[in-house]
PDB file of C-alpha atoms in Angstrom:
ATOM      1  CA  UNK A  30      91.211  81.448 107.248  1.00 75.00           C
ATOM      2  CA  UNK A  31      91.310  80.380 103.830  1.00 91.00           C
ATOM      3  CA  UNK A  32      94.794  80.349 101.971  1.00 95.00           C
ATOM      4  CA  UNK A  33      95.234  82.136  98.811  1.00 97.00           C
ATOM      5  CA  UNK A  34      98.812  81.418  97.555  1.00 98.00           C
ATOM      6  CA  UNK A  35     101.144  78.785  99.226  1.00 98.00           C
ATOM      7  CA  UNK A  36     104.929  79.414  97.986  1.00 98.00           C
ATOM      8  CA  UNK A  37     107.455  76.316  98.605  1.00 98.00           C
ATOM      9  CA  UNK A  38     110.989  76.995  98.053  1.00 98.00           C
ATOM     10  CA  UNK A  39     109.918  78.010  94.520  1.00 98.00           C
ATOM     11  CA  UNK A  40     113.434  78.443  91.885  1.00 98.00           C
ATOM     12  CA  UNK A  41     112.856  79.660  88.739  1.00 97.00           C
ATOM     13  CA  UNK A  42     116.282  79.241  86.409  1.00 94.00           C
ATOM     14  CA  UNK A  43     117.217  81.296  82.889  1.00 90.00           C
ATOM     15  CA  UNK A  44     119.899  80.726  80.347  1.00 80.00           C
ATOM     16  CA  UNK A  45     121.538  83.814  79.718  1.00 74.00           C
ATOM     17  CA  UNK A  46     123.222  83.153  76.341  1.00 69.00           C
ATOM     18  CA  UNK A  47     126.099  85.054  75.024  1.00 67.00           C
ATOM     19  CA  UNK A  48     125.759  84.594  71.336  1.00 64.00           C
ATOM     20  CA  UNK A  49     123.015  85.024  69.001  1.00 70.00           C
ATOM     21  CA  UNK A  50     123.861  83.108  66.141  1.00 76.00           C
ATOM     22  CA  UNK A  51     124.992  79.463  65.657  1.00 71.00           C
ATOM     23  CA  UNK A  52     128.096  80.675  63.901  1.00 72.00           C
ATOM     24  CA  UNK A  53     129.146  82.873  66.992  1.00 72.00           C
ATOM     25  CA  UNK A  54     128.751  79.883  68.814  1.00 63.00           C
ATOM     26  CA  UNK A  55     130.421  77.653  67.511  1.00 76.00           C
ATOM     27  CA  UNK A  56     133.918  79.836  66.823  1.00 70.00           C
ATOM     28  CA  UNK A  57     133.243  80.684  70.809  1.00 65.00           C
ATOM     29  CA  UNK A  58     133.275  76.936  71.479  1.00 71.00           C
ATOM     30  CA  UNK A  59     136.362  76.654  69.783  1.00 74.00           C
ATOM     31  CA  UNK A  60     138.101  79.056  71.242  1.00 76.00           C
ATOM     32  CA  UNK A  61     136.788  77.255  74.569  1.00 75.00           C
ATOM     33  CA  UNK A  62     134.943  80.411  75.813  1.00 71.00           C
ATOM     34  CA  UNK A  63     131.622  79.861  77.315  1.00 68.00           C
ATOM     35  CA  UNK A  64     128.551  80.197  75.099  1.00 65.00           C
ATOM     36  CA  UNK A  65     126.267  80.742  77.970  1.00 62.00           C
ATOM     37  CA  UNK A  66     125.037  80.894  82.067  1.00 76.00           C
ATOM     38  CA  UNK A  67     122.639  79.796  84.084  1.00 83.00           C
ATOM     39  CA  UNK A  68     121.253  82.357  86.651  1.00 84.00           C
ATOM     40  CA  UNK A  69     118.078  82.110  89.443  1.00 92.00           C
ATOM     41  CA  UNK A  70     115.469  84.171  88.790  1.00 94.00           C
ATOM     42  CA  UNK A  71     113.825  83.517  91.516  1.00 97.00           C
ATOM     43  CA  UNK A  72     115.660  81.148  94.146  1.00 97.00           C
ATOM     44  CA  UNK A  73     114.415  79.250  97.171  1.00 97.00           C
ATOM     45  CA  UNK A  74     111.064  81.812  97.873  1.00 98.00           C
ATOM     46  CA  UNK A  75     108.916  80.882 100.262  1.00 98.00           C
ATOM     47  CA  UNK A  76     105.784  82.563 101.514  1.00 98.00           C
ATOM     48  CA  UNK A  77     101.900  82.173 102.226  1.00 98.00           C
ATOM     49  CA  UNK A  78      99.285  84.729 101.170  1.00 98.00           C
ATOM     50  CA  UNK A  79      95.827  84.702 103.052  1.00 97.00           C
ATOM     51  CA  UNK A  80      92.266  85.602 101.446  1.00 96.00           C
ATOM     52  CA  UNK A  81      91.867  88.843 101.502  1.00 95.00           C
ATOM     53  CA  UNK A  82      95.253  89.713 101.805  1.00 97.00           C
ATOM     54  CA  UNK A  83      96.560  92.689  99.655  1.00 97.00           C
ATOM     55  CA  UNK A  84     100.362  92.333  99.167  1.00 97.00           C
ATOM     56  CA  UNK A  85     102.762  94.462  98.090  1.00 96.00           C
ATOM     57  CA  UNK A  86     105.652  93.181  96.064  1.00 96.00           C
ATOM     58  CA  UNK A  87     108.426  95.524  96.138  1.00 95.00           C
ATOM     59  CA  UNK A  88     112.514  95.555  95.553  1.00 94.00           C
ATOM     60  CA  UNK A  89     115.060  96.768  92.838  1.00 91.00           C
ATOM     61  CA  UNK A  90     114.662  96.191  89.023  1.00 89.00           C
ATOM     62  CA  UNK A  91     115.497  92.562  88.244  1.00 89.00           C
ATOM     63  CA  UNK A  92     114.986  91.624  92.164  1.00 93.00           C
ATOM     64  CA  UNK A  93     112.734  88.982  90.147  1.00 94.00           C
ATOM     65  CA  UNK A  94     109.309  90.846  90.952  1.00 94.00           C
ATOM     66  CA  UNK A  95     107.596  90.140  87.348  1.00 90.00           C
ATOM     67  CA  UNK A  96     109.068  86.340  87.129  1.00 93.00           C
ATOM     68  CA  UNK A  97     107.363  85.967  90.539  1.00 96.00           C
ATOM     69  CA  UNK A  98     104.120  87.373  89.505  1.00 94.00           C
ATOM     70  CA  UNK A  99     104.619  85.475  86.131  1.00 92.00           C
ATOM     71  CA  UNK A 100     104.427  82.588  88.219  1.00 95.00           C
ATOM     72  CA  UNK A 101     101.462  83.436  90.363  1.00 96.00           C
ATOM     73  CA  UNK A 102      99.722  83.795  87.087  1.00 91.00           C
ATOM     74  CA  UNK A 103     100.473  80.506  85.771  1.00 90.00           C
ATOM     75  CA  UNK A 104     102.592  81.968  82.933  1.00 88.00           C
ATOM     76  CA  UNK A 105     105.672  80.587  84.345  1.00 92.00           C
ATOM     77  CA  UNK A 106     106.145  77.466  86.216  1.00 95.00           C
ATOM     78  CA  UNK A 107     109.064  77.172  89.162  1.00 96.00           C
ATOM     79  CA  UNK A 108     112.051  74.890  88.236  1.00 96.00           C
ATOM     80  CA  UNK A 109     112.025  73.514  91.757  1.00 97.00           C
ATOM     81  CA  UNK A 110     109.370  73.765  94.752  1.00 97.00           C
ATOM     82  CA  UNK A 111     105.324  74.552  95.052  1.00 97.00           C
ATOM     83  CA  UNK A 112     103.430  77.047  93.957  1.00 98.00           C
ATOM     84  CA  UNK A 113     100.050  76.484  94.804  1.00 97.00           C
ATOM     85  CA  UNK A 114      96.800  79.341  94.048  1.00 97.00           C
ATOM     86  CA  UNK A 115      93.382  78.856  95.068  1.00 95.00           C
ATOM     87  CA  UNK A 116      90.532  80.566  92.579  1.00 93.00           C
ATOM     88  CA  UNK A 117      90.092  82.602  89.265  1.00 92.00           C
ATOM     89  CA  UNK A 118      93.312  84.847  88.806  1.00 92.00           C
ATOM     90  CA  UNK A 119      93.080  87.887  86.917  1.00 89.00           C
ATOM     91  CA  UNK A 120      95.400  91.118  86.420  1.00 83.00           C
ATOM     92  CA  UNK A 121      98.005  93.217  84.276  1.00 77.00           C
ATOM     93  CA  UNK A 122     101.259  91.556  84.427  1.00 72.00           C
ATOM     94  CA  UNK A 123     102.824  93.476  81.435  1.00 67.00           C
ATOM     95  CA  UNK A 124     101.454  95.959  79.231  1.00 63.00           C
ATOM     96  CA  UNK A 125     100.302  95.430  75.631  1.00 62.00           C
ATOM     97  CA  UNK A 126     100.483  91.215  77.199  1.00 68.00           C
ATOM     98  CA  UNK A 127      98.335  88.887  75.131  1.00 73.00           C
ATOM     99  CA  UNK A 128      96.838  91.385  72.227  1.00 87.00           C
ATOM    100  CA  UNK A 129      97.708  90.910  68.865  1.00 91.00           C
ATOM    101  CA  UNK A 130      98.563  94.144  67.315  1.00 92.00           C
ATOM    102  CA  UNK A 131      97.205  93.833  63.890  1.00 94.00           C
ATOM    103  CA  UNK A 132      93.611  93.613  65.818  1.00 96.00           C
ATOM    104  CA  UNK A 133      91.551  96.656  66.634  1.00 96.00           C
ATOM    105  CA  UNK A 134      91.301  97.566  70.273  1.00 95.00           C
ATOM    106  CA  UNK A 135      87.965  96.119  70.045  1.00 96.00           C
ATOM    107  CA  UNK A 136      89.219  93.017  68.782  1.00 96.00           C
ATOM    108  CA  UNK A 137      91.679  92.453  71.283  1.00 94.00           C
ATOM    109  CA  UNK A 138      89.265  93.689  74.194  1.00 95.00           C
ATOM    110  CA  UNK A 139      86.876  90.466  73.016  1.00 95.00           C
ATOM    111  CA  UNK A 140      90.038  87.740  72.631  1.00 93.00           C
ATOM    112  CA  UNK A 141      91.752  89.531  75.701  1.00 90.00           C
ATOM    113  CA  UNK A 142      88.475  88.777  78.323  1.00 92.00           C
ATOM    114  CA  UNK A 143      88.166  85.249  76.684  1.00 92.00           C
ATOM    115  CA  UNK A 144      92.267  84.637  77.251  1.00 87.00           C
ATOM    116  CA  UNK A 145      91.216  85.473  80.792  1.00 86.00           C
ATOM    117  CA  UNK A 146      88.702  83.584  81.509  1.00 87.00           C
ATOM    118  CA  UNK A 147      85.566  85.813  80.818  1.00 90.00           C
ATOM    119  CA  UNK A 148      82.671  83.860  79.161  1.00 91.00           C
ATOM    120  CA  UNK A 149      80.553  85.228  75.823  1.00 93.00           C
ATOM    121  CA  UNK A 150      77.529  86.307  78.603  1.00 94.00           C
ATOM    122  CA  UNK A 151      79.121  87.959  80.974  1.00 94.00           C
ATOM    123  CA  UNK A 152      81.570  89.963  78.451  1.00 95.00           C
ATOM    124  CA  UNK A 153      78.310  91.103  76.836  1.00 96.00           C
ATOM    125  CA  UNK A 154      76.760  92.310  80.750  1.00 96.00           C
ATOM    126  CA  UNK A 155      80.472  93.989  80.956  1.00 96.00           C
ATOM    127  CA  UNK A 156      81.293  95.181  77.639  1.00 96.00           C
ATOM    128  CA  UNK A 157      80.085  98.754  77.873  1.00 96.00           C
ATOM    129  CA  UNK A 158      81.560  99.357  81.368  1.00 96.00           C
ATOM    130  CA  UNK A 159      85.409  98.262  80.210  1.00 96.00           C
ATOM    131  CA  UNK A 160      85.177  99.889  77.236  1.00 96.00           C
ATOM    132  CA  UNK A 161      83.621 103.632  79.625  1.00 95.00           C
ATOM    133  CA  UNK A 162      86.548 102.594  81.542  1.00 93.00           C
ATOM    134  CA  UNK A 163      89.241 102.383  79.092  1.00 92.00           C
ATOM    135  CA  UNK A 164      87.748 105.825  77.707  1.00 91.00           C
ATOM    136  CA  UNK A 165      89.688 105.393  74.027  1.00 93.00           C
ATOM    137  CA  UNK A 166      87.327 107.176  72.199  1.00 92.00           C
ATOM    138  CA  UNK A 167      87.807 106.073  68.412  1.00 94.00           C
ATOM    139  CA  UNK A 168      91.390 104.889  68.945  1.00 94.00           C
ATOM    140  CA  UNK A 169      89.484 101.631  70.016  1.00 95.00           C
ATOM    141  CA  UNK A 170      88.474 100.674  66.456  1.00 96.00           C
ATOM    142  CA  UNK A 171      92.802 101.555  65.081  1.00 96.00           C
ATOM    143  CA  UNK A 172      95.111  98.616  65.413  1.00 96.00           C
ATOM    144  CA  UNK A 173      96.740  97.983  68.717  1.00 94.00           C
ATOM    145  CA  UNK A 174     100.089  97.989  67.256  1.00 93.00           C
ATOM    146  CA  UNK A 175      99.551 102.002  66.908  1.00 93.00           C
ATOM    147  CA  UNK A 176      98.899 102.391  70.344  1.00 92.00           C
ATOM    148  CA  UNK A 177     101.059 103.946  73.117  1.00 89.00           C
ATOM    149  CA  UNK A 178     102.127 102.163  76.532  1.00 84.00           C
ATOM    150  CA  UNK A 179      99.539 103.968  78.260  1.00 85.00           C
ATOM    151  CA  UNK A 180      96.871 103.097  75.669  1.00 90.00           C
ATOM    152  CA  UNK A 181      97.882  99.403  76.130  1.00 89.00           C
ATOM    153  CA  UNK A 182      97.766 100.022  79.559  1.00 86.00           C
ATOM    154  CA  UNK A 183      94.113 101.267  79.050  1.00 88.00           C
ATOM    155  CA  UNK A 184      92.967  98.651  77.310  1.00 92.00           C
ATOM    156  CA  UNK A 185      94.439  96.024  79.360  1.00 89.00           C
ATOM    157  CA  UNK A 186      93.410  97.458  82.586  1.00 89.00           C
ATOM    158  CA  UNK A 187      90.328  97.953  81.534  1.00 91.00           C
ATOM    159  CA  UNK A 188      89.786  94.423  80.709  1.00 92.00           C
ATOM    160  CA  UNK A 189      91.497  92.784  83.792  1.00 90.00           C
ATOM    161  CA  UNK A 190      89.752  94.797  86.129  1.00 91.00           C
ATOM    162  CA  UNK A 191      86.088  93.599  84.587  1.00 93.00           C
ATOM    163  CA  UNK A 192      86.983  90.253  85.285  1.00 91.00           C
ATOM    164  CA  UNK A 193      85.371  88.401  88.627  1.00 90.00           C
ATOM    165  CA  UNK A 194      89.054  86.730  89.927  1.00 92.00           C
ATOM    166  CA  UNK A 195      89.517  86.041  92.981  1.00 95.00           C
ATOM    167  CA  UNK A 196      93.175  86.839  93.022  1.00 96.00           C
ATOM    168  CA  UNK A 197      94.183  90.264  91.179  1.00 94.00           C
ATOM    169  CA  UNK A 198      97.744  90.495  90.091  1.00 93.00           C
ATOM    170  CA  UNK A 199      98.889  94.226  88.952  1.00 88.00           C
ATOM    171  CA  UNK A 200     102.766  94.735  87.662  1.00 82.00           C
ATOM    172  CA  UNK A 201     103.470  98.649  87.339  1.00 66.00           C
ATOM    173  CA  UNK A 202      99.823  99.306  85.690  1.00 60.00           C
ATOM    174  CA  UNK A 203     100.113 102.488  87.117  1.00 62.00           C
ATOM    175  CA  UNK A 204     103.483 103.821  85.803  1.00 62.00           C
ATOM    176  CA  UNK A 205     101.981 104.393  82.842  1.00 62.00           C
ATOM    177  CA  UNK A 206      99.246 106.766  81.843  1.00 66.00           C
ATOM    178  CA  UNK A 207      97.996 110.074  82.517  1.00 75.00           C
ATOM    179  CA  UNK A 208      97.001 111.226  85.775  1.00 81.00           C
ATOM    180  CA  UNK A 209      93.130 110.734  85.904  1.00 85.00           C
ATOM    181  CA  UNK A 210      93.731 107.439  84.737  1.00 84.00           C
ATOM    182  CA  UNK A 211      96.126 106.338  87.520  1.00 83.00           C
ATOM    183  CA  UNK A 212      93.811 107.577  89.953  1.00 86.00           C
ATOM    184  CA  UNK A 213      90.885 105.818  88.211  1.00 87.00           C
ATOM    185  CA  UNK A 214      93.065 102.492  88.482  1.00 87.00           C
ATOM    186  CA  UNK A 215      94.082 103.090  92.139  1.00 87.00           C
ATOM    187  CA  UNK A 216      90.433 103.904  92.878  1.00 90.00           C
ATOM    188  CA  UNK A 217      89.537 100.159  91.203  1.00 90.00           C
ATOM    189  CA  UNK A 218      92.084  98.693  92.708  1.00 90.00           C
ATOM    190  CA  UNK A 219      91.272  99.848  96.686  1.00 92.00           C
ATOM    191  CA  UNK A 220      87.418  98.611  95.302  1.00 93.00           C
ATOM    192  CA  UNK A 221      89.123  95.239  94.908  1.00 92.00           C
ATOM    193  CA  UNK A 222      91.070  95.020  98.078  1.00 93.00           C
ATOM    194  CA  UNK A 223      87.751  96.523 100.009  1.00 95.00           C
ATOM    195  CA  UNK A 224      86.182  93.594  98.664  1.00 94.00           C
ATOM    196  CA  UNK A 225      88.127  90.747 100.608  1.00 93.00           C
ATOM    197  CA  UNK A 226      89.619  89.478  97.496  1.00 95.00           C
ATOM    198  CA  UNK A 227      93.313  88.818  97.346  1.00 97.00           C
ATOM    199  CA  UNK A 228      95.441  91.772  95.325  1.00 96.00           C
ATOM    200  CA  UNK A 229      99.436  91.501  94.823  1.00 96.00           C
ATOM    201  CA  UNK A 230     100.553  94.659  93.700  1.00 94.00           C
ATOM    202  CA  UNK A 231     104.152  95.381  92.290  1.00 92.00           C
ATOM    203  CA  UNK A 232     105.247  99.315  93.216  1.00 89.00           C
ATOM    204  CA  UNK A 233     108.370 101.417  93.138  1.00 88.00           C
ATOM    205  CA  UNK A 234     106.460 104.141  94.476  1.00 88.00           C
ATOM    206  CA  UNK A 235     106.420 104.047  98.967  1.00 91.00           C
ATOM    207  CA  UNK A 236     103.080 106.060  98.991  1.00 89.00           C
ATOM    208  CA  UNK A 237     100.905 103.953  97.482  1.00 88.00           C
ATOM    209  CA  UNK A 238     102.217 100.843  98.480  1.00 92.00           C
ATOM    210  CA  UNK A 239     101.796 102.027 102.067  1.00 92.00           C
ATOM    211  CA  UNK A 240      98.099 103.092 100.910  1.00 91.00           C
ATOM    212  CA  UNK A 241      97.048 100.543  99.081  1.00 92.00           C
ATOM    213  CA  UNK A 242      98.519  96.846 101.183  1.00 95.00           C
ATOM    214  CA  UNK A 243      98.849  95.828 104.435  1.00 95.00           C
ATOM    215  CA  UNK A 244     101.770  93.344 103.979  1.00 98.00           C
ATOM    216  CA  UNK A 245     104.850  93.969 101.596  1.00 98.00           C
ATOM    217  CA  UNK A 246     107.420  91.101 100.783  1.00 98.00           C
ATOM    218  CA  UNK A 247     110.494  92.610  98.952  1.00 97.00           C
ATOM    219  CA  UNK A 248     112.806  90.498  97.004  1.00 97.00           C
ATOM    220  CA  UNK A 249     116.351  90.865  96.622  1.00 96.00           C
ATOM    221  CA  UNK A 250     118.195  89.517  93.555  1.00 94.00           C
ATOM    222  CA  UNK A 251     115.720  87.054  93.445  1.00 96.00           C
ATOM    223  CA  UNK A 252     115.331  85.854  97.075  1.00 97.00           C
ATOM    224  CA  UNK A 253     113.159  86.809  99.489  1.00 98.00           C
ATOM    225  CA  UNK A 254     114.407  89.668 101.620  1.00 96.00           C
ATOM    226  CA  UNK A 255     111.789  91.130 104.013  1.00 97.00           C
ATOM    227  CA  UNK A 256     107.812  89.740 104.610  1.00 98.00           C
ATOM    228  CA  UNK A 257     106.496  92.659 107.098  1.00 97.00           C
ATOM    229  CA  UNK A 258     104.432  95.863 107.562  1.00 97.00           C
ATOM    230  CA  UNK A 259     105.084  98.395 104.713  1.00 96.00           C
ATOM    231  CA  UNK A 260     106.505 100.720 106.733  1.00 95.00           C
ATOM    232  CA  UNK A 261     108.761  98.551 107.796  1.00 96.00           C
ATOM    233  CA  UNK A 262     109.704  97.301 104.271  1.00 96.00           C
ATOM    234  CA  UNK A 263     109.706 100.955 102.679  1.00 94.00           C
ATOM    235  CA  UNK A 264     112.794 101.580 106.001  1.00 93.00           C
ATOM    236  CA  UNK A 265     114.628  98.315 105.108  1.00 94.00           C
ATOM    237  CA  UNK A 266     114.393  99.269 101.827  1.00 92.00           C
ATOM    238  CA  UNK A 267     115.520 102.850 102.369  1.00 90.00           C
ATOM    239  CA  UNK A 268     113.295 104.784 100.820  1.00 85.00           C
ATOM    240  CA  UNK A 269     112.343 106.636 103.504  1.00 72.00           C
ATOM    241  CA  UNK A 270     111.534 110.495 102.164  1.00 58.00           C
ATOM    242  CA  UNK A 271     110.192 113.509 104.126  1.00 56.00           C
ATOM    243  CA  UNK A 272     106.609 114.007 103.698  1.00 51.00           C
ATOM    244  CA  UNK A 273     106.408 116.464 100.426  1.00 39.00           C
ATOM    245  CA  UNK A 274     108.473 113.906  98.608  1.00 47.00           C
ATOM    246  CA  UNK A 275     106.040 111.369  99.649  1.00 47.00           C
ATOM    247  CA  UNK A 276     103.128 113.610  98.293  1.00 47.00           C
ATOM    248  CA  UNK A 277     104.328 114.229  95.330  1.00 42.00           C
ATOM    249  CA  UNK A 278     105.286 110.522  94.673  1.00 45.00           C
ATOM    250  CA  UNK A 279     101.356 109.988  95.782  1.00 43.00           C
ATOM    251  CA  UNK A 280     100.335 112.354  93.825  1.00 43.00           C
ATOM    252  CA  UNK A 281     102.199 111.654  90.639  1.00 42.00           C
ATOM    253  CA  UNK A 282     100.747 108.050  91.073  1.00 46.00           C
ATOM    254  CA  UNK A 283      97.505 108.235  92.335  1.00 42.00           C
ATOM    255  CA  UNK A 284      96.394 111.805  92.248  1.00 39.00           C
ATOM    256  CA  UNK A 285      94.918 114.126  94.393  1.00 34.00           C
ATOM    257  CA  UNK A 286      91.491 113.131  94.206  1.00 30.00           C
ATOM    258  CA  UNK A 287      91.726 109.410  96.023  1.00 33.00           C
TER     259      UNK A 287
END
């Protein structure tokens, strides 16, 4: 079996600083208070992700979920350990990431597929299917800057999903946007997975996670908590529900129509 993503006792460190101007900083260091901390993002994770795998990354906000996938993506890089990817990575790690928002949507649909790897041919073979998909209507020719979350989450989306990765890396795409949408993206997404290409998938939501991967690691103030079956994960994390909470949770994220 081919390996996907190798994780070696990866640490990823941030200054949290105190003060925001040097002024403030400087009365605080005479005063001998402490201008700043270190704290672990992300300390001493360890895991391995097989081809084909789809993963669901799950725990508390700032468990250290998004730093992770930062990482994954190449974004970040650890402090300490190995963090190792094999192919073409692709994905929504943060909405409205990488588009300029004096640019039209069309603009920033073009420089978006070339930041991720997408070459002048194949964005021409794909460019009427991402834009169908983002389904933006005129808004795609006003500035990004106007745009909602869930329009940036359109346009984004619609782009990442186009692209021919071999990993696919998805942070909370579905939280925003209307309904249809989400179900459109969840519908994409099982596509992917279907495929035998490797998806990591970042969810509050029990239902879909449980739908959607076969594996969930969940971190816990930025170490690694639990690497098991997601119904196993969704009980250690305690978000166990009786079934019509679970339906409408699945149904607020992925609709009824999946």
């Amino acid at each position: 079996m081919v390996t996907s993503i190798v994780a070696e006792n990866i640490t990823k460190e941030f200054t949290l600083r105190y003060h925001r101007t040097f002024k403030e900083v400087t009365v605080a260091k005479v005063r001998g208070h402490k201008t700043s901390d270190k704290f672990n993002a992300i300390e001493d994770v360890s895991f391995t992700i097989e081809e084909g795998e789809s993963i669901g990354l799950m725990g508390l906000n700032g468990s250290g979920k998004s730093t992770l996938l930062k990482m994954i993506n190449g974004v970040m890089r650890p402090d300490k350990g190995t963090l190792l990817t094999r192919g073409r990575i692709a994905g929504l790690i943060a909405t409205g990431a990488g588009f300029h928002p004096q640019l039209s949507g069309t603009e920033n649909l073009v420089l978006n597929a070339a930041i991720l790897g997408m070459s002048e041919r194949e964005l021409k073979r794909k460019y009427d299917d991402i834009v169908e998909f983002a389904d933006l209507g005129r808004t795609l020719e006003a500035p990004v800057g106007h745009y909602s979350s869930g329009q940036k989450a359109r346009l984004g989306f619609a782009v990442a999903i186009h692209v021919d990765s071999d990993i696919f890396l998805a942070d909370e795409v579905l939280a925003v946007g209307d309904k249809p949408f989400r179900a459109k993206c969840m519908k994409r997404m099982m596509e992917i997975r279907d495929s035998g290409r490797t998806l990591v998938y970042v969810s509050h939501s029990p239902a879909s996670v449980e739908r959607m991967c076969s594996r969930v690691l969940v971190l816990e103030k930025g170490r690694l908590g639990f690497d098991g079956a997601p119904k196993d994960a969704i009980h250690y994390l305690k978000y166990d529900a009786p079934d019509d909470a679970q339906n409408d949770l699945s149904d607020a994220e992925i609709g009824n129509d999946i």
